[in-house]
mmCIF file of C-alpha atoms in Angstrom:
data_model
loop_
_atom_site.group_PDB
_atom_site.id
_atom_site.type_symbol
_atom_site.label_atom_id
_atom_site.label_comp_id
_atom_site.label_asym_id
_atom_site.label_seq_id
_atom_site.Cartn_x
_atom_site.Cartn_y
_atom_site.Cartn_z
ATOM 1 C CA MET A 15 78.999 125.367 47.276
ATOM 2 C CA ALA A 16 80.826 122.848 49.580
ATOM 3 C CA ASP A 17 82.056 119.356 48.995
ATOM 4 C CA ASN A 18 83.120 116.643 51.424
ATOM 5 C CA SER A 19 86.801 117.597 51.308
ATOM 6 C CA GLY A 20 86.435 120.842 53.205
ATOM 7 C CA VAL A 21 86.571 122.896 49.993
ATOM 8 C CA THR A 22 84.040 125.624 49.230
ATOM 9 C CA HIS A 23 83.624 127.458 45.945
ATOM 10 C CA SER A 24 82.096 130.759 44.957
ATOM 11 C CA TYR A 25 81.340 131.594 41.356
ATOM 12 C CA THR A 26 80.209 135.088 40.394
ATOM 13 C CA SER A 27 80.095 136.936 37.119
ATOM 14 C CA GLN A 28 79.303 140.457 35.843
ATOM 15 C CA VAL A 29 79.018 141.990 32.395
ATOM 16 C CA ILE A 30 80.853 145.318 32.237
ATOM 17 C CA ASN A 31 80.250 147.658 29.301
ATOM 18 C CA LEU A 32 83.945 148.422 28.652
ATOM 19 C CA PRO A 33 86.769 146.861 26.607
ATOM 20 C CA ILE A 34 88.425 143.807 28.109
ATOM 21 C CA GLU A 35 91.827 145.516 28.487
ATOM 22 C CA LYS A 36 90.333 148.350 30.550
ATOM 23 C CA VAL A 37 88.516 145.882 32.881
ATOM 24 C CA TYR A 38 91.706 143.785 33.274
ATOM 25 C CA ASP A 39 93.805 146.835 34.024
ATOM 26 C CA PHE A 40 91.375 147.866 36.809
ATOM 27 C CA VAL A 41 90.689 144.578 38.596
ATOM 28 C CA THR A 42 94.383 143.487 38.641
ATOM 29 C CA VAL A 43 95.644 146.615 40.419
ATOM 30 C CA PRO A 44 95.087 146.222 44.173
ATOM 31 C CA THR A 45 95.102 149.995 44.964
ATOM 32 C CA ASN A 46 92.005 150.269 42.776
ATOM 33 C CA TRP A 47 90.046 148.090 45.228
ATOM 34 C CA ILE A 48 90.269 150.871 47.862
ATOM 35 C CA LYS A 49 88.385 153.233 45.480
ATOM 36 C CA LEU A 50 85.317 150.953 45.635
ATOM 37 C CA GLN A 51 84.729 151.723 49.361
ATOM 38 C CA LEU A 52 84.138 148.073 50.193
ATOM 39 C CA GLY A 53 86.104 146.165 52.857
ATOM 40 C CA THR A 54 89.603 146.846 51.463
ATOM 41 C CA TRP A 55 90.968 149.995 53.069
ATOM 42 C CA LYS A 56 94.727 149.676 52.502
ATOM 43 C CA VAL A 57 97.117 147.695 50.303
ATOM 44 C CA HIS A 58 100.898 147.625 49.959
ATOM 45 C CA GLY A 59 103.782 145.412 48.904
ATOM 46 C CA PRO A 60 105.707 143.095 51.213
ATOM 47 C CA GLY A 61 108.339 145.788 51.910
ATOM 48 C CA GLY A 62 106.136 147.720 54.372
ATOM 49 C CA GLU A 63 103.466 150.369 54.261
ATOM 50 C CA ASP A 64 105.449 152.596 51.866
ATOM 51 C CA ASP A 65 106.039 149.777 49.335
ATOM 52 C CA MET A 66 103.540 150.837 46.701
ATOM 53 C CA GLU A 67 105.236 150.153 43.364
ATOM 54 C CA ALA A 68 103.787 146.714 42.585
ATOM 55 C CA VAL A 69 100.299 147.423 43.959
ATOM 56 C CA THR A 70 99.734 150.425 41.672
ATOM 57 C CA ARG A 71 99.947 148.418 38.428
ATOM 58 C CA SER A 72 98.798 145.002 37.190
ATOM 59 C CA MET A 73 100.686 142.537 39.284
ATOM 60 C CA LYS A 74 102.720 139.601 37.992
ATOM 61 C CA PRO A 75 103.074 135.970 39.141
ATOM 62 C CA GLY A 76 105.168 135.580 42.217
ATOM 63 C CA GLU A 77 104.541 139.159 43.485
ATOM 64 C CA HIS A 78 103.015 139.565 46.955
ATOM 65 C CA PHE A 79 100.712 142.164 48.334
ATOM 66 C CA LEU A 80 99.061 142.827 51.741
ATOM 67 C CA GLU A 81 95.386 143.683 51.734
ATOM 68 C CA TYR A 82 93.789 145.247 54.834
ATOM 69 C CA MET A 83 90.167 144.207 54.968
ATOM 70 C CA ARG A 84 87.378 145.214 57.410
ATOM 71 C CA VAL A 85 83.622 144.919 57.252
ATOM 72 C CA PRO A 86 82.133 146.075 60.567
ATOM 73 C CA ASN A 87 80.613 143.270 62.690
ATOM 74 C CA ARG A 88 82.031 140.666 60.214
ATOM 75 C CA PHE A 89 85.816 140.704 59.936
ATOM 76 C CA ASP A 90 88.965 142.800 60.422
ATOM 77 C CA PHE A 91 92.355 141.370 59.314
ATOM 78 C CA VAL A 92 95.186 141.544 56.772
ATOM 79 C CA GLY A 93 95.736 138.988 54.004
ATOM 80 C CA ASP A 94 99.173 138.354 52.477
ATOM 81 C CA TRP A 95 98.481 137.360 48.906
ATOM 82 C CA GLU A 96 100.659 136.008 46.142
ATOM 83 C CA VAL A 97 99.797 136.455 42.459
ATOM 84 C CA THR A 98 99.622 133.029 40.819
ATOM 85 C CA VAL A 99 98.650 133.790 37.230
ATOM 86 C CA ALA A 100 98.614 136.881 34.993
ATOM 87 C CA GLU A 101 97.613 136.285 31.373
ATOM 88 C CA ARG A 102 96.628 139.750 30.153
ATOM 89 C CA PRO A 103 93.796 140.425 29.353
ATOM 90 C CA HIS A 104 92.015 137.072 30.050
ATOM 91 C CA LYS A 105 93.099 135.632 33.423
ATOM 92 C CA TRP A 106 94.535 136.763 36.766
ATOM 93 C CA GLY A 107 94.679 135.028 40.088
ATOM 94 C CA PHE A 108 96.077 135.104 43.627
ATOM 95 C CA ILE A 109 96.297 132.866 46.684
ATOM 96 C CA SER A 110 96.617 133.501 50.427
ATOM 97 C CA ARG A 111 100.028 132.924 51.986
ATOM 98 C CA ALA A 112 99.419 134.296 55.493
ATOM 99 C CA TRP A 113 96.759 135.881 57.721
ATOM 100 C CA HIS A 114 97.622 138.766 60.047
ATOM 101 C CA GLY A 115 95.242 139.204 62.971
ATOM 102 C CA THR A 116 92.328 136.729 62.612
ATOM 103 C CA SER A 117 93.611 133.325 61.691
ATOM 104 C CA LEU A 118 91.349 132.029 58.912
ATOM 105 C CA PRO A 119 90.899 128.251 58.663
ATOM 106 C CA THR A 120 91.239 128.233 54.951
ATOM 107 C CA VAL A 121 93.643 128.885 52.138
ATOM 108 C CA ILE A 122 91.746 131.164 49.689
ATOM 109 C CA GLU A 123 92.454 131.235 45.973
ATOM 110 C CA ALA A 124 90.747 133.652 43.543
ATOM 111 C CA ILE A 125 90.836 133.388 39.801
ATOM 112 C CA TYR A 126 89.489 136.195 37.603
ATOM 113 C CA THR A 127 88.527 135.206 34.042
ATOM 114 C CA LEU A 128 87.731 137.875 31.499
ATOM 115 C CA GLU A 129 85.882 137.166 28.256
ATOM 116 C CA LYS A 130 85.542 139.647 25.389
ATOM 117 C CA ILE A 131 81.890 139.746 24.328
ATOM 118 C CA ASP A 132 82.475 142.561 21.820
ATOM 119 C CA ASP A 133 84.791 145.542 21.556
ATOM 120 C CA ASN A 134 83.031 147.392 24.389
ATOM 121 C CA THR A 135 81.643 144.535 26.500
ATOM 122 C CA THR A 136 83.442 142.157 28.876
ATOM 123 C CA ARG A 137 82.260 139.288 31.062
ATOM 124 C CA TRP A 138 84.336 139.288 34.255
ATOM 125 C CA SER A 139 84.004 136.068 36.269
ATOM 126 C CA ARG A 140 85.450 135.264 39.717
ATOM 127 C CA HIS A 141 85.984 131.796 41.063
ATOM 128 C CA ARG A 142 87.052 131.688 44.689
ATOM 129 C CA THR A 143 88.152 128.389 46.220
ATOM 130 C CA ASN A 144 88.479 128.055 50.064
ATOM 131 C CA THR A 145 90.476 124.968 51.034
ATOM 132 C CA LEU A 146 90.200 123.973 54.640
ATOM 133 C CA ARG A 147 93.629 123.856 56.308
ATOM 134 C CA PRO A 148 94.591 120.658 58.188
ATOM 135 C CA GLY A 149 93.230 120.618 61.712
ATOM 136 C CA MET A 150 90.959 123.655 61.138
ATOM 137 C CA GLN A 151 87.201 123.960 61.171
ATOM 138 C CA HIS A 152 84.809 126.073 59.037
ATOM 139 C CA SER A 153 83.374 127.783 62.107
ATOM 140 C CA VAL A 154 85.576 130.825 61.526
ATOM 141 C CA ASP A 155 85.377 130.800 57.701
ATOM 142 C CA PHE A 156 83.612 134.051 57.042
ATOM 143 C CA LEU A 157 83.371 133.267 53.355
ATOM 144 C CA ALA A 158 82.148 129.656 53.482
ATOM 145 C CA ASP A 159 79.052 129.177 51.287
ATOM 146 C CA LYS A 160 78.493 132.913 50.968
ATOM 147 C CA ASN A 161 78.516 134.897 47.778
ATOM 148 C CA ASP A 162 77.149 138.167 49.160
ATOM 149 C CA LEU A 163 80.556 139.850 49.364
ATOM 150 C CA GLU A 164 81.621 138.530 45.955
ATOM 151 C CA ASP A 165 78.310 139.619 44.328
ATOM 152 C CA GLU A 166 78.550 143.070 45.952
ATOM 153 C CA TYR A 167 82.177 143.434 44.854
ATOM 154 C CA GLN A 168 81.348 142.678 41.225
ATOM 155 C CA ARG A 169 78.302 144.986 41.206
ATOM 156 C CA ILE A 170 80.350 147.817 42.718
ATOM 157 C CA VAL A 171 83.208 147.307 40.230
ATOM 158 C CA LYS A 172 80.744 147.492 37.374
ATOM 159 C CA ALA A 173 79.129 150.673 38.782
ATOM 160 C CA TYR A 174 82.488 152.250 39.516
ATOM 161 C CA MET A 175 83.992 151.431 36.099
ATOM 162 C CA GLU A 176 80.897 152.423 34.068
ATOM 163 C CA LYS A 177 79.675 155.433 36.097
ATOM 164 C CA GLY A 178 82.409 156.283 38.591
ATOM 165 C CA GLU A 179 80.110 155.279 41.476
ATOM 166 C CA PRO A 180 81.687 153.526 44.504
ATOM 167 C CA ARG A 181 79.683 151.894 47.283
ATOM 168 C CA GLU A 182 77.066 154.346 48.542
ATOM 169 C CA THR A 183 77.933 153.901 52.183
ATOM 170 C CA PRO A 184 81.606 153.057 52.703
ATOM 171 C CA HIS A 185 82.441 150.194 55.042
ATOM 172 C CA ASN A 186 85.400 152.243 56.177
ATOM 173 C CA PRO A 187 84.820 156.024 55.768
ATOM 174 C CA THR A 188 88.164 156.514 57.493
ATOM 175 C CA GLU A 189 91.132 154.220 58.127
ATOM 176 C CA PRO A 190 90.011 152.068 61.055
ATOM 177 C CA HIS A 191 93.554 151.517 62.362
ATOM 178 C CA PRO A 192 96.694 153.656 62.622
ATOM 179 C CA ARG A 193 99.914 153.236 60.637
ATOM 180 C CA GLY A 194 101.894 150.350 62.159
ATOM 181 C CA TRP A 195 98.876 148.341 63.143
ATOM 182 C CA LEU A 196 100.115 145.395 61.035
ATOM 183 C CA ASP A 197 103.196 145.093 63.223
ATOM 184 C CA THR A 198 100.976 144.414 66.289
ATOM 185 C CA LEU A 199 99.123 141.464 64.707
ATOM 186 C CA PRO A 200 99.959 137.773 65.067
ATOM 187 C CA VAL A 201 100.883 136.071 61.727
ATOM 188 C CA ASP A 202 99.572 132.699 60.695
ATOM 189 C CA LYS A 203 101.198 131.208 57.561
ATOM 190 C CA CYS A 204 98.838 129.278 55.268
#
């Protein structure tokens, strides 16, 4: 959904048949995203490729992580994210601080909201806001007005958490780039 200010929104939601704490502890740990076999193929902290401490646990406000994302024929870049909110087990969010490789025209913010339906059922909602950066155009915004990646992400998280099933056909069956690739990419601060 777009408005006249150059801002787009995506709202998605999924009911997961697990306790709220278990869902929160999975979706707020970036290394878990790799297990889903979607576009994320590597994550680490700001200290380099061996900086794994923060990304293997629920991250806290102010902490940064780098997410390597690739979906063939669609995008291939690294996002530098900062956690903006962490209110266990109900809310977690992050915002883009820089793009490595492809320079996206937007600042992206994602907020996860978790609602306890009962002891073993949780509604997990995602609200993504893309804010057009000054002087940029939406022509490169691979997420503008699309929910397909968001919907797929939530469906796969549900399947993985409830049944241990990742995406059937991984987007990246092997790492698409060698160690050190990040150092070769231009950086664009948001």
